[in-house]
């Protein structure tokens, strides 16, 4: 790669880091959880020591330790198994989560019963009253459940929600303890434990309410069948978790056994400082596992950023601890400084081994090498304990720590190659067989629309076939090798990849499919493209029988740019010449300038500019299983536009034909018994109307606000509402906010997974898209009169209860397309609604007046 080419791959650090906000946000929430729970935990035990007898505090702390230990074991790998499986699970996510919570709770309950039984018979100091014993078992089960739940939220990349639950838990138990201290009785161990358990219950209830308000829970039906085939995975994760957790937890016991309790006090204090440092790589690695489980292509970039964060941020701090080890230990007392200063210095130097060990575990989990990593961790943990025993039995605390550090260094030599192979691997998203000349980063607008696609199907035409379309695209490449229509779309990194000339022929061959010269089913061509998964071709074309079906990623553009591309490709193919599309400038601040022109110097419009209508919350009803079945129905009429205009002149002067069409379609759905949601709809609108004169945007510049006309079956109401909305310029604020969010958090390359359940009686939620006039296509070499020409505009995505109506006009003919899921609504009824609109829209509207 030349220096020039290398520079094209570089981007400002801030720009590169924006794509990793998911890593920072979720890892940061985990670290914040640790800090908050530690801070409030200290406050809790400080207060408990002052309001309760020492014996009660001892009993409660022992109970909490048992809850933590047995709860961790009782998770049985369910949490990390969920982190692994949830990102790739298309349905039944919360069914699986609830099943894992049930299993973990049951396993922890069994462990809790065994613990209290053994304590009752063999450890008299841990005996408690029957109510306190029952409460302890319940607490152990609840602790295991919430531990699994927290990791499930990490798997859903909802780290801030687990932070919220833990923050509420910390605050609630502290408040309850303060309230109990004011009551006229002496707190015992059971009372302290009750505040802890109540905190778990109440914080989980608050979390549940937040999840439901956000519509994140689709179903909570435990199904043990969902664990079929996952038992081995859970076992492997549990083995790895315990092999990592138990040896470190046992180290203080070894120190006490081979040295003394006093030496362990010093060691535990020094090890606590190291644990605080190790919190960073531990949480980053756990988040890395969650983020990349559903997107392995991102593993390389996430590991590189994570390592840079841990080494760049944590290593200087660990070296600072080495330098200040004496003063740090002096905080705890002179005796601690005398016995453990050198030990802390050695432990601080093991920060790098901690980093590589945590990242090794994360990479192993992502690459499905969990069992191997677990077996390695078992031997590594045993080696550390043996080293601690050997060093301590032959010397001091310093010798013990040095022996453990040597073993950890050897472990680093073993595991580091696994991590570094990922760091220096070939970038994800690059097919080894494809040579990329250079790349261009997608703009924020392009990234915002990346998950969506748009299909245009036209015909019948003459002089158009697959070889000629390929020739037109090849000519476009020769004129502009970086044109987006002939570039590769890398969804994982959000870049246009520009190919070498040696690669473009095969790439265009794959982009254009030849269906032959025989009779073609144009509706089937549209459905075929609709059903195809999203790929790396921004432009995907089917050609056959005189018809052209072109699927374009919305990252390329919306209606205007797509029609320009379609017109030029078809014209060039008919004329047997290369396509010519001059490159357009990509103005960076067009949106901000348009927004500032609308609101920046007009404070009186600010209030209107930030008040947005939101779709109403729908009441929860009975649900049923559901699978997507995206389909489209179409209709056209050469007569209905004249009828609409005649009716408008008499009953609704000034109303647009698109408003009449929208109202008539809604009325038709109502007449046919589909009972559409009349509270409002989404209206897609082009925002170019707000741009300064001469400013051209060749990608996407539109938005779909939710509007609530007084009557969705009245054209005048729709027209008035839409006109008023466009008059405010409010969609520019919506676009600005969305741009800011995407710039900060990044944007997905694929759409969100559709739910697995819907309401038993779904009501159509309507989206209206007016594509305007397509008369610019009128000069193509059509082989049919306007009334018989196909001109379809079809999206490739809609919600499970959504119906998207797309309208356009071409040479006096109205073209309609309805996109929906046939598994939700009867396709025949939707097609009938389109026919009614094309037959007598006035009758539909007048019947609803």
PDB file of N, CA and C in Angstrom, residues 42-72:
ATOM      1  N   UNK A  42     -19.636   0.867  51.020  1.00  0.00           N
ATOM      2  CA  UNK A  42     -18.857   1.370  52.155  1.00  0.00           C
ATOM      3  C   UNK A  42     -19.747   2.169  53.097  1.00  0.00           C
ATOM      4  N   UNK A  43     -20.593   3.036  52.515  1.00  0.00           N
ATOM      5  CA  UNK A  43     -21.494   3.840  53.343  1.00  0.00           C
ATOM      6  C   UNK A  43     -22.468   2.952  54.108  1.00  0.00           C
ATOM      7  N   UNK A  44     -22.944   1.882  53.465  1.00  0.00           N
ATOM      8  CA  UNK A  44     -23.886   0.971  54.121  1.00  0.00           C
ATOM      9  C   UNK A  44     -23.251   0.319  55.347  1.00  0.00           C
ATOM     10  N   UNK A  45     -22.055  -0.266  55.166  1.00  0.00           N
ATOM     11  CA  UNK A  45     -21.429  -0.970  56.292  1.00  0.00           C
ATOM     12  C   UNK A  45     -20.934   0.010  57.355  1.00  0.00           C
ATOM     13  N   UNK A  46     -20.564   1.228  56.939  1.00  0.00           N
ATOM     14  CA  UNK A  46     -20.189   2.240  57.923  1.00  0.00           C
ATOM     15  C   UNK A  46     -21.376   2.581  58.821  1.00  0.00           C
ATOM     16  N   UNK A  47     -22.538   2.754  58.190  1.00  0.00           N
ATOM     17  CA  UNK A  47     -23.741   3.066  58.962  1.00  0.00           C
ATOM     18  C   UNK A  47     -24.172   1.862  59.801  1.00  0.00           C
ATOM     19  N   UNK A  48     -24.083   0.658  59.211  1.00  0.00           N
ATOM     20  CA  UNK A  48     -24.477  -0.547  59.940  1.00  0.00           C
ATOM     21  C   UNK A  48     -23.636  -0.723  61.198  1.00  0.00           C
ATOM     22  N   UNK A  49     -22.343  -0.409  61.113  1.00  0.00           N
ATOM     23  CA  UNK A  49     -21.465  -0.561  62.267  1.00  0.00           C
ATOM     24  C   UNK A  49     -21.840   0.390  63.403  1.00  0.00           C
ATOM     25  N   UNK A  50     -22.576   1.449  63.080  1.00  0.00           N
ATOM     26  CA  UNK A  50     -22.926   2.447  64.094  1.00  0.00           C
ATOM     27  C   UNK A  50     -24.355   2.303  64.615  1.00  0.00           C
ATOM     28  N   UNK A  51     -25.186   1.548  63.895  1.00  0.00           N
ATOM     29  CA  UNK A  51     -26.577   1.423  64.344  1.00  0.00           C
ATOM     30  C   UNK A  51     -26.933  -0.005  64.744  1.00  0.00           C
ATOM     31  N   UNK A  52     -26.035  -0.938  64.542  1.00  0.00           N
ATOM     32  CA  UNK A  52     -26.320  -2.331  64.877  1.00  0.00           C
ATOM     33  C   UNK A  52     -25.159  -2.918  65.664  1.00  0.00           C
ATOM     34  N   UNK A  53     -25.427  -3.897  66.530  1.00  0.00           N
ATOM     35  CA  UNK A  53     -24.349  -4.546  67.285  1.00  0.00           C
ATOM     36  C   UNK A  53     -23.343  -5.213  66.359  1.00  0.00           C
ATOM     37  N   UNK A  54     -22.129  -5.372  66.838  1.00  0.00           N
ATOM     38  CA  UNK A  54     -21.072  -5.989  66.032  1.00  0.00           C
ATOM     39  C   UNK A  54     -21.447  -7.398  65.605  1.00  0.00           C
ATOM     40  N   UNK A  55     -22.113  -8.143  66.503  1.00  0.00           N
ATOM     41  CA  UNK A  55     -22.506  -9.511  66.163  1.00  0.00           C
ATOM     42  C   UNK A  55     -23.482  -9.518  64.983  1.00  0.00           C
ATOM     43  N   UNK A  56     -24.408  -8.557  64.966  1.00  0.00           N
ATOM     44  CA  UNK A  56     -25.377  -8.478  63.872  1.00  0.00           C
ATOM     45  C   UNK A  56     -24.678  -8.145  62.560  1.00  0.00           C
ATOM     46  N   UNK A  57     -23.709  -7.209  62.631  1.00  0.00           N
ATOM     47  CA  UNK A  57     -22.962  -6.855  61.423  1.00  0.00           C
ATOM     48  C   UNK A  57     -22.170  -8.053  60.921  1.00  0.00           C
ATOM     49  N   UNK A  58     -21.577  -8.814  61.835  1.00  0.00           N
ATOM     50  CA  UNK A  58     -20.831  -9.995  61.445  1.00  0.00           C
ATOM     51  C   UNK A  58     -21.705 -11.027  60.768  1.00  0.00           C
ATOM     52  N   UNK A  59     -22.898 -11.286  61.365  1.00  0.00           N
ATOM     53  CA  UNK A  59     -23.820 -12.240  60.751  1.00  0.00           C
ATOM     54  C   UNK A  59     -24.265 -11.773  59.365  1.00  0.00           C
ATOM     55  N   UNK A  60     -24.585 -10.480  59.242  1.00  0.00           N
ATOM     56  CA  UNK A  60     -25.062  -9.958  57.957  1.00  0.00           C
ATOM     57  C   UNK A  60     -23.964 -10.004  56.903  1.00  0.00           C
ATOM     58  N   UNK A  61     -22.731  -9.629  57.282  1.00  0.00           N
ATOM     59  CA  UNK A  61     -21.642  -9.648  56.306  1.00  0.00           C
ATOM     60  C   UNK A  61     -21.338 -11.071  55.860  1.00  0.00           C
ATOM     61  N   UNK A  62     -21.446 -12.028  56.780  1.00  0.00           N
ATOM     62  CA  UNK A  62     -21.246 -13.428  56.402  1.00  0.00           C
ATOM     63  C   UNK A  62     -22.344 -13.886  55.449  1.00  0.00           C
ATOM     64  N   UNK A  63     -23.574 -13.450  55.727  1.00  0.00           N
ATOM     65  CA  UNK A  63     -24.692 -13.811  54.846  1.00  0.00           C
ATOM     66  C   UNK A  63     -24.516 -13.210  53.458  1.00  0.00           C
ATOM     67  N   UNK A  64     -24.079 -11.954  53.393  1.00  0.00           N
ATOM     68  CA  UNK A  64     -23.866 -11.298  52.092  1.00  0.00           C
ATOM     69  C   UNK A  64     -22.734 -11.991  51.337  1.00  0.00           C
ATOM     70  N   UNK A  65     -21.676 -12.378  52.059  1.00  0.00           N
ATOM     71  CA  UNK A  65     -20.579 -13.110  51.403  1.00  0.00           C
ATOM     72  C   UNK A  65     -21.081 -14.424  50.825  1.00  0.00           C
ATOM     73  N   UNK A  66     -21.939 -15.114  51.592  1.00  0.00           N
ATOM     74  CA  UNK A  66     -22.513 -16.372  51.090  1.00  0.00           C
ATOM     75  C   UNK A  66     -23.392 -16.116  49.869  1.00  0.00           C
ATOM     76  N   UNK A  67     -24.183 -15.030  49.929  1.00  0.00           N
ATOM     77  CA  UNK A  67     -25.022 -14.682  48.779  1.00  0.00           C
ATOM     78  C   UNK A  67     -24.171 -14.455  47.539  1.00  0.00           C
ATOM     79  N   UNK A  68     -23.048 -13.755  47.693  1.00  0.00           N
ATOM     80  CA  UNK A  68     -22.185 -13.447  46.554  1.00  0.00           C
ATOM     81  C   UNK A  68     -21.526 -14.708  46.008  1.00  0.00           C
ATOM     82  N   UNK A  69     -20.963 -15.515  46.904  1.00  0.00           N
ATOM     83  CA  UNK A  69     -20.249 -16.716  46.461  1.00  0.00           C
ATOM     84  C   UNK A  69     -21.197 -17.724  45.829  1.00  0.00           C
ATOM     85  N   UNK A  70     -22.257 -18.083  46.555  1.00  0.00           N
ATOM     86  CA  UNK A  70     -23.169 -19.118  46.053  1.00  0.00           C
ATOM     87  C   UNK A  70     -23.961 -18.590  44.856  1.00  0.00           C
ATOM     88  N   UNK A  71     -24.315 -17.293  44.883  1.00  0.00           N
ATOM     89  CA  UNK A  71     -25.012 -16.718  43.737  1.00  0.00           C
ATOM     90  C   UNK A  71     -24.155 -16.761  42.488  1.00  0.00           C
ATOM     91  N   UNK A  72     -22.860 -16.480  42.635  1.00  0.00           N
ATOM     92  CA  UNK A  72     -21.954 -16.526  41.484  1.00  0.00           C
ATOM     93  C   UNK A  72     -21.849 -17.939  40.935  1.00  0.00           C
TER      94      UNK A  72
END
